[in-house]
Coordinates of C-alpha atoms in Angstrom, one line a residue:
X1 CA -47.3 -51.8 3.1
X2 CA -44.1 -50.1 4.3
X3 CA -43.5 -48.3 1.0
X4 CA -42.5 -44.6 1.2
X5 CA -42.1 -42.1 -1.6
X6 CA -39.8 -39.1 -1.3
X7 CA -40.4 -36.1 -3.6
X8 CA -37.1 -34.4 -4.3
X9 CA -33.6 -35.8 -4.5
X10 CA -31.9 -32.9 -2.8
X11 CA -30.0 -33.4 0.5
X12 CA -33.2 -33.7 2.6
X13 CA -34.5 -36.4 0.3
X14 CA -31.1 -38.3 0.1
X15 CA -30.7 -38.1 3.9
X16 CA -34.2 -39.2 4.5
X17 CA -33.8 -42.2 2.2
X18 CA -30.6 -43.1 4.0
X19 CA -32.5 -43.2 7.3
X20 CA -35.6 -44.9 6.0
X21 CA -33.9 -47.7 4.1
X22 CA -31.9 -48.6 7.1
X23 CA -35.1 -48.8 9.1
X24 CA -36.6 -51.4 6.9
X25 CA -38.8 -49.3 4.6
X26 CA -39.0 -49.6 0.8
X27 CA -38.2 -46.2 -0.6
X28 CA -38.7 -44.6 -4.0
X29 CA -37.4 -41.1 -4.8
X30 CA -39.0 -38.9 -7.5
X31 CA -36.9 -36.1 -8.9
X32 CA -38.0 -33.7 -11.6
X33 CA -34.4 -33.0 -12.7
X34 CA -32.0 -35.4 -14.4
X35 CA -29.6 -35.5 -11.4
X36 CA -29.7 -35.6 -7.6
X37 CA -28.5 -32.7 -5.4
X38 CA -31.1 -29.9 -5.7
X39 CA -29.4 -26.5 -5.6
X40 CA -26.1 -28.4 -4.9
X41 CA -26.1 -30.1 -8.3
X42 CA -23.5 -29.5 -10.9
X43 CA -22.0 -30.6 -14.2
X44 CA -18.6 -31.3 -15.7
X45 CA -17.5 -28.8 -18.4
X46 CA -15.5 -29.8 -21.4
X47 CA -11.8 -30.2 -20.5
X48 CA -12.5 -30.3 -16.7
X49 CA -11.5 -33.3 -14.5
X50 CA -13.9 -32.2 -11.7
X51 CA -17.5 -31.1 -12.0
X52 CA -18.6 -27.7 -10.9
X53 CA -21.7 -26.5 -9.1
X54 CA -24.2 -24.2 -10.8
X55 CA -24.8 -22.4 -7.5
X56 CA -21.7 -22.0 -5.3
X57 CA -21.4 -24.4 -2.4
X58 CA -19.1 -25.4 0.4
X59 CA -19.5 -26.8 4.0
X60 CA -18.2 -25.3 7.2
X61 CA -15.9 -27.5 9.2
X62 CA -18.4 -27.9 12.1
X63 CA -21.3 -29.1 10.0
X64 CA -21.6 -32.6 11.4
X65 CA -24.7 -33.8 9.6
X66 CA -22.8 -33.9 6.3
X67 CA -20.0 -35.9 8.0
X68 CA -22.7 -38.3 9.3
X69 CA -24.2 -38.6 5.8
X70 CA -20.7 -39.2 4.2
X71 CA -19.9 -41.9 6.8
X72 CA -23.2 -43.6 6.1
X73 CA -22.1 -44.0 2.5
X74 CA -18.4 -44.5 3.1
X75 CA -17.6 -41.2 1.5
X76 CA -15.5 -39.4 4.1
X77 CA -12.4 -39.9 2.1
X78 CA -13.9 -37.5 -0.5
X79 CA -14.1 -34.6 1.9
X80 CA -11.3 -32.0 1.5
X81 CA -10.6 -29.5 4.2
X82 CA -9.6 -26.0 3.0
X83 CA -8.6 -22.6 4.6
X84 CA -9.5 -20.0 2.0
X85 CA -9.5 -16.2 2.6
X86 CA -12.6 -14.0 3.1
X87 CA -12.5 -10.3 2.3
X88 CA -14.8 -7.4 1.8
X89 CA -14.9 -4.7 -0.9
X90 CA -14.6 -1.1 0.3
X91 CA -14.1 2.0 -1.8
X92 CA -12.2 0.1 -4.5
X93 CA -10.1 -2.0 -2.2
X94 CA -10.2 -5.7 -1.2
X95 CA -9.7 -5.8 2.5
X96 CA -9.2 -9.1 4.6
X97 CA -12.2 -10.0 6.7
X98 CA -11.7 -13.5 8.1
X99 CA -9.9 -12.9 11.4
X100 CA -11.1 -11.1 14.5
X101 CA -8.7 -8.2 14.1
X102 CA -9.7 -7.8 10.5
X103 CA -13.3 -7.3 11.6
X104 CA -12.3 -4.8 14.3
X105 CA -10.3 -2.8 11.8
X106 CA -13.3 -2.2 9.6
X107 CA -13.0 1.4 8.1
X108 CA -14.8 4.3 9.7
X109 CA -15.2 2.9 13.3
X110 CA -14.1 4.8 16.4
X111 CA -12.3 3.1 19.4
X112 CA -15.6 2.9 21.3
X113 CA -17.2 1.4 18.2
X114 CA -14.5 -1.3 18.0
X115 CA -14.9 -2.1 21.7
X116 CA -18.6 -2.5 21.4
X117 CA -18.3 -4.5 18.2
X118 CA -15.7 -6.9 19.8
X119 CA -17.7 -7.5 23.0
X120 CA -21.0 -8.1 21.3
X121 CA -19.6 -10.4 18.6
X122 CA -18.0 -12.4 21.4
X123 CA -21.3 -12.6 23.2
X124 CA -23.0 -13.9 20.0
X125 CA -20.3 -16.4 19.4
X126 CA -20.5 -17.8 22.9
X127 CA -24.3 -17.9 23.6
X128 CA -26.6 -20.7 22.6
X129 CA -29.8 -19.0 23.4
X130 CA -31.0 -18.0 19.9
X131 CA -34.6 -17.8 21.1
X132 CA -33.8 -14.6 22.9
X133 CA -32.7 -12.9 19.7
X134 CA -35.7 -13.7 17.6
X135 CA -37.8 -11.1 19.5
X136 CA -35.7 -8.3 17.7
X137 CA -34.9 -7.4 14.2
X138 CA -31.3 -7.5 13.4
X139 CA -31.4 -3.8 12.8
X140 CA -32.9 -3.1 16.2
X141 CA -30.5 -5.3 18.1
X142 CA -27.4 -4.2 16.2
X143 CA -28.1 -0.5 16.7
X144 CA -28.9 -0.9 20.4
X145 CA -25.9 -3.1 21.2
X146 CA -23.2 -2.0 18.7
X147 CA -24.2 1.5 18.0
X148 CA -25.7 3.3 15.0
X149 CA -22.3 4.0 13.4
X150 CA -21.3 0.4 13.4
X151 CA -24.6 -0.6 12.0
X152 CA -24.7 2.1 9.2
X153 CA -21.0 1.5 8.2
X154 CA -20.7 -2.2 8.6
X155 CA -23.9 -4.2 8.9
X156 CA -26.6 -2.3 7.1
X157 CA -24.9 -2.5 3.7
X158 CA -24.4 -6.3 4.2
X159 CA -28.0 -6.8 5.3
X160 CA -29.3 -4.9 2.2
X161 CA -27.0 -7.1 0.0
X162 CA -28.4 -10.3 1.5
X163 CA -32.1 -9.4 2.2
X164 CA -32.9 -6.5 -0.2
X165 CA -36.3 -5.0 0.8
X166 CA -36.4 -7.1 3.9
X167 CA -33.1 -6.0 5.4
X168 CA -34.8 -4.1 8.3
X169 CA -37.3 -6.9 9.0
X170 CA -35.1 -10.0 9.3
X171 CA -34.8 -11.2 12.9
X172 CA -31.6 -11.2 15.0
X173 CA -31.7 -15.0 15.5
X174 CA -30.7 -15.4 11.9
X175 CA -27.8 -13.0 12.4
X176 CA -26.8 -14.8 15.5
X177 CA -26.6 -18.1 13.6
X178 CA -24.3 -16.6 11.0
X179 CA -21.8 -15.6 13.8
X180 CA -22.3 -18.7 15.9
X181 CA -21.5 -21.4 13.3
X182 CA -19.0 -19.6 11.1
X183 CA -15.5 -21.2 10.7
X184 CA -12.5 -20.2 8.7
X185 CA -11.9 -23.8 7.6
X186 CA -14.3 -25.1 5.0
X187 CA -15.0 -28.5 3.5
X188 CA -15.5 -29.4 -0.2
X189 CA -16.0 -32.8 -1.8
X190 CA -13.2 -33.9 -4.1
X191 CA -14.3 -34.0 -7.7
X192 CA -17.2 -31.7 -6.9
X193 CA -20.6 -31.9 -5.3
X194 CA -22.3 -33.8 -8.2
X195 CA -19.7 -36.6 -7.9
X196 CA -20.5 -36.8 -4.2
X197 CA -24.2 -36.7 -4.9
X198 CA -23.9 -39.5 -7.5
X199 CA -22.0 -41.6 -5.1
X200 CA -24.8 -41.3 -2.5
X201 CA -27.3 -42.3 -5.2
X202 CA -25.2 -45.3 -6.2
X203 CA -25.0 -46.3 -2.5
X204 CA -28.7 -45.9 -2.0
X205 CA -29.5 -47.9 -5.2
X206 CA -27.3 -50.7 -3.9
X207 CA -29.4 -50.7 -0.7
X208 CA -32.7 -51.0 -2.7
X209 CA -33.8 -47.3 -3.1
X210 CA -35.4 -46.7 -6.5
X211 CA -34.8 -43.4 -8.2
X212 CA -37.2 -41.9 -10.8
X213 CA -35.4 -39.0 -12.4
X214 CA -37.0 -36.6 -14.9
X215 CA -40.3 -37.4 -13.2
X216 CA -42.4 -34.5 -11.9
X217 CA -45.2 -35.2 -9.4
X218 CA -48.2 -33.1 -10.1
X219 CA -50.8 -34.2 -7.5
X220 CA -51.0 -36.1 -4.3
X221 CA -54.3 -37.6 -3.0
X222 CA -55.5 -40.0 -0.4
X223 CA -57.4 -43.1 -1.5
X224 CA -60.4 -44.7 0.2
X225 CA -58.2 -47.6 1.5
X226 CA -55.9 -45.1 3.3
X227 CA -53.0 -45.3 0.9
X228 CA -51.6 -42.3 -0.9
X229 CA -51.6 -41.9 -4.7
X230 CA -49.1 -39.8 -6.7
X231 CA -49.8 -38.6 -10.2
X232 CA -46.8 -37.7 -12.4
X233 CA -46.4 -35.5 -15.5
X234 CA -47.2 -38.4 -17.8
X235 CA -50.3 -39.3 -15.8
X236 CA -48.7 -42.4 -14.3
X237 CA -50.1 -43.4 -10.9
X238 CA -48.1 -44.7 -7.9
X239 CA -49.3 -45.9 -4.6
X240 CA -47.5 -45.6 -1.2
X241 CA -48.2 -45.8 2.5
X242 CA -46.4 -42.6 3.3
X243 CA -45.0 -39.6 1.4
X244 CA -42.3 -37.1 2.3
X245 CA -42.2 -33.9 0.2
X246 CA -39.0 -31.9 0.2
X247 CA -40.1 -29.1 -2.1
X248 CA -40.8 -25.4 -1.4
X249 CA -44.1 -24.1 0.0
X250 CA -45.7 -23.1 -3.4
X251 CA -45.1 -26.6 -4.8
X252 CA -46.4 -28.2 -1.7
X253 CA -49.6 -26.1 -1.9
X254 CA -50.2 -27.2 -5.6
X255 CA -49.4 -30.9 -4.9
X256 CA -51.9 -31.1 -2.1
X257 CA -54.6 -29.0 -3.8
X258 CA -55.7 -27.6 -0.5
X259 CA -56.1 -23.9 -1.1
X260 CA -58.8 -23.4 1.5
X261 CA -57.2 -25.1 4.5
X262 CA -55.4 -23.4 7.4
X263 CA -52.3 -25.3 6.4
X264 CA -52.5 -23.7 2.9
X265 CA -52.9 -20.3 4.5
X266 CA -49.7 -20.9 6.5
X267 CA -48.0 -22.0 3.3
X268 CA -49.0 -18.7 1.7
X269 CA -47.5 -16.8 4.7
X270 CA -44.0 -18.3 4.0
X271 CA -41.9 -15.7 2.4
X272 CA -38.7 -16.5 0.6
X273 CA -35.9 -15.0 -1.4
X274 CA -35.0 -16.0 -5.0
X275 CA -31.4 -16.0 -6.4
X276 CA -29.4 -15.4 -9.5
X277 CA -26.0 -17.0 -9.8
X278 CA -23.5 -16.4 -12.6
X279 CA -20.8 -19.0 -13.1
X280 CA -17.9 -17.3 -15.0
X281 CA -15.2 -19.6 -16.5
X282 CA -12.2 -17.4 -17.1
X283 CA -9.1 -17.9 -19.1
X284 CA -6.9 -15.9 -16.7
X285 CA -6.6 -15.5 -12.9
X286 CA -8.9 -13.1 -11.1
X287 CA -8.9 -11.7 -7.5
X288 CA -5.9 -13.5 -6.1
X289 CA -5.7 -14.5 -2.4
X290 CA -9.5 -14.1 -1.9
X291 CA -12.1 -16.9 -2.0
X292 CA -15.1 -15.0 -0.7
X293 CA -15.6 -11.3 -1.3
X294 CA -18.5 -9.6 0.5
X295 CA -19.8 -6.6 -1.4
X296 CA -21.8 -4.2 0.7
X297 CA -24.8 -2.8 -1.2
X298 CA -25.2 0.9 -1.7
X299 CA -28.9 0.6 -2.5
X300 CA -31.7 -2.0 -2.5
X301 CA -31.9 -1.6 -6.3
X302 CA -28.9 -3.7 -7.3
X303 CA -29.1 -2.7 -10.9
X304 CA -28.1 0.8 -9.9
X305 CA -25.1 -0.3 -7.8
X306 CA -21.7 -0.2 -9.5
X307 CA -21.2 -3.8 -8.4
X308 CA -24.7 -5.3 -8.9
X309 CA -24.2 -8.5 -6.9
X310 CA -23.7 -9.2 -3.2
X311 CA -20.9 -11.7 -3.3
X312 CA -18.0 -12.7 -5.6
X313 CA -16.5 -16.1 -5.1
X314 CA -13.2 -17.2 -6.6
X315 CA -13.7 -20.9 -6.4
X316 CA -10.2 -21.6 -7.8
X317 CA -8.7 -19.7 -4.8
X318 CA -9.8 -22.7 -2.7
X319 CA -9.7 -25.5 -5.2
X320 CA -6.8 -25.7 -7.7
X321 CA -7.6 -24.7 -11.3
X322 CA -5.7 -27.8 -12.5
X323 CA -8.9 -29.7 -11.9
X324 CA -10.8 -27.3 -14.3
X325 CA -8.5 -27.4 -17.3
X326 CA -6.4 -24.5 -16.0
X327 CA -9.4 -22.2 -16.0
X328 CA -10.4 -19.8 -13.2
X329 CA -13.9 -20.3 -11.7
X330 CA -15.7 -17.2 -10.4
X331 CA -19.3 -16.9 -9.1
X332 CA -21.3 -13.7 -8.9
X333 CA -24.6 -14.0 -7.1
X334 CA -27.6 -12.1 -5.7
X335 CA -30.4 -12.9 -3.4
X336 CA -33.6 -11.2 -4.6
X337 CA -37.2 -10.9 -3.5
X338 CA -39.4 -13.2 -5.5
X339 CA -41.0 -10.3 -7.4
X340 CA -37.6 -8.5 -8.1
X341 CA -37.4 -7.5 -11.8
X342 CA -33.8 -8.8 -12.0
X343 CA -35.1 -12.4 -11.9
X344 CA -36.9 -11.6 -15.2
X345 CA -33.7 -10.3 -16.9
X346 CA -32.5 -12.3 -19.9
X347 CA -29.2 -14.2 -19.5
X348 CA -27.3 -11.9 -21.7
X349 CA -28.5 -8.9 -19.7
X350 CA -27.3 -10.4 -16.5
X351 CA -24.0 -11.4 -18.0
X352 CA -23.4 -7.8 -19.2
X353 CA -24.4 -6.4 -15.8
X354 CA -22.2 -8.7 -13.8
X355 CA -19.3 -8.4 -16.3
X356 CA -19.3 -4.6 -15.6
X357 CA -19.3 -5.4 -11.9
X358 CA -16.2 -7.7 -12.2
X359 CA -14.5 -4.8 -14.0
X360 CA -15.2 -2.6 -10.9
X361 CA -13.5 -5.2 -8.6
X362 CA -10.4 -5.5 -10.8
X363 CA -9.4 -2.9 -13.3
X364 CA -7.3 -5.5 -15.1
X365 CA -10.3 -7.7 -15.8
X366 CA -11.1 -7.9 -19.5
X367 CA -14.3 -9.5 -20.9
X368 CA -12.1 -11.1 -23.5
X369 CA -10.9 -13.4 -20.7
X370 CA -14.3 -14.9 -20.4
X371 CA -14.5 -18.4 -21.8
X372 CA -18.0 -19.2 -20.8
X373 CA -20.8 -17.9 -18.5
X374 CA -23.6 -20.1 -17.1
X375 CA -26.6 -18.3 -15.5
X376 CA -28.7 -20.1 -13.0
X377 CA -31.7 -18.8 -11.1
X378 CA -34.3 -20.0 -8.6
X379 CA -37.3 -18.4 -6.9
X380 CA -36.8 -20.5 -3.7
X381 CA -33.3 -19.9 -2.4
X382 CA -33.8 -19.0 1.2
X383 CA -36.8 -18.5 3.6
X384 CA -37.1 -15.0 5.2
X385 CA -37.1 -15.0 9.0
X386 CA -39.2 -12.3 10.6
X387 CA -39.6 -11.6 14.4
X388 CA -40.7 -14.6 16.4
X389 CA -40.3 -16.8 13.4
X390 CA -40.3 -20.0 15.5
X391 CA -44.1 -19.5 15.8
X392 CA -44.3 -19.5 12.0
X393 CA -42.2 -22.6 11.2
X394 CA -44.6 -24.9 9.4
X395 CA -45.7 -28.3 10.8
X396 CA -44.1 -31.4 9.3
X397 CA -47.6 -32.9 9.0
X398 CA -49.7 -31.8 6.1
X399 CA -53.5 -31.8 5.4
X400 CA -53.3 -35.4 4.3
X401 CA -52.5 -38.1 6.8
X402 CA -49.2 -39.8 6.3
X403 CA -48.0 -37.1 3.9
X404 CA -45.2 -35.1 5.5
X405 CA -43.2 -32.0 4.4
X406 CA -39.5 -31.1 5.3
X407 CA -37.7 -28.4 3.4
X408 CA -35.7 -25.2 3.8
X409 CA -38.8 -23.6 5.3
X410 CA -38.2 -25.9 8.4
X411 CA -34.6 -24.9 8.8
X412 CA -34.5 -22.3 11.6
X413 CA -32.7 -20.2 12.8
X414 CA -29.8 -21.5 10.6
X415 CA -29.2 -20.2 7.2
X416 CA -30.2 -22.6 4.4
X417 CA -27.6 -25.2 3.3
X418 CA -27.0 -28.8 2.5
X419 CA -25.8 -29.6 6.1
X420 CA -29.1 -28.4 7.6
X421 CA -31.1 -30.1 4.8
X422 CA -29.4 -33.3 5.9
X423 CA -29.8 -32.5 9.5
X424 CA -33.5 -32.0 9.0
X425 CA -34.1 -35.5 7.8
X426 CA -31.8 -37.3 10.1
X427 CA -33.3 -35.8 13.2
X428 CA -36.9 -35.0 12.5
X429 CA -38.0 -37.8 10.3
X430 CA -37.4 -40.3 13.2
X431 CA -39.5 -38.3 15.7
X432 CA -43.0 -40.0 15.8
X433 CA -44.6 -37.0 17.6
X434 CA -43.7 -34.7 14.7
X435 CA -43.7 -37.1 11.7
X436 CA -46.2 -39.8 12.6
X437 CA -44.8 -43.3 12.8
X438 CA -42.6 -42.9 9.7
X439 CA -39.7 -44.8 11.3

């Protein structure tokens, strides 16, 4: 029996199905939500021609795995290339931050600071040896190589904004990856990510892949005959020869019901950040000429910061508002530790908090301009990378033979994203030494 089940219809699941169906396997995909795409899913609002993501998304121009996935489904014509502007917020001003000279002109730096900053950024951009950097925290390396002033003025507030309580523990390999892959030009799918996702689903269905949406898998167990049984939320049973799980570590632990194993202990060691994302649909323009606004954090307690989010994204600075009924699309988002009290705030509390933050960014902002706000949250938005994290990246094999796991927890040292979710499947799922004889 060459029948494989994939749990999760995010980009790892969609990409794995693309690989497996072409290798002659019969593939079923189980998805607990009503749509494919995972955190890159979206919906079309009333009066919009294009859909919009609940969590902001784009691709960098050099993210080739997405291009490969698009080619596999004849979707490259949907990919739009954009050149939006990045800025940072400093003492009430929005300052450009997407060209080398912009970075070097960061406020409060001496000539020596700027020289060290320039030479070390160039080194990070040119080197491919990320393994060297994982031996240090980002804080240790940046202070030693760029100086304490550069770190305190420039990088520490951004690290706090991104990693909260873990800002001084995240390793330098992660920081390297952010510098190494960054491009000014971005890519975005015409008509939105959900349209792109749906087209992949249509293509996979036409190739024989079966999708089971709104179906949550609760348990995986091995049968006496060697096959694998899945039990869903309605107690339906399904039998397969192999399983690929694409969920987060806590879900994997529950699915396998293996709390006493070494594998389970390693799952428990996996730390991750949650996220809150507010999608503001505005009646009027906001923050012109800036797509991505970095907001350095004053403190780790975001509720006490005047601007209580780490990034503000003016989506309609990159994609014309004509596709969204003339409305302006703005995201405000935070990464938060899993136990952060902000994740427990009610939607209206987050809306009020973030609305005040938008008023700090632009004094002309008026809450009467808000047409709608959608709050989305997740407890599994990004793994946390500590020193020597390569030693802690989990195995693709689980405690059950022929049950494999591939997720954000396996993406390292790169930051999480749909490209690397796709890359994970297209590369590793075909490696027999790491994933059995799945292909």
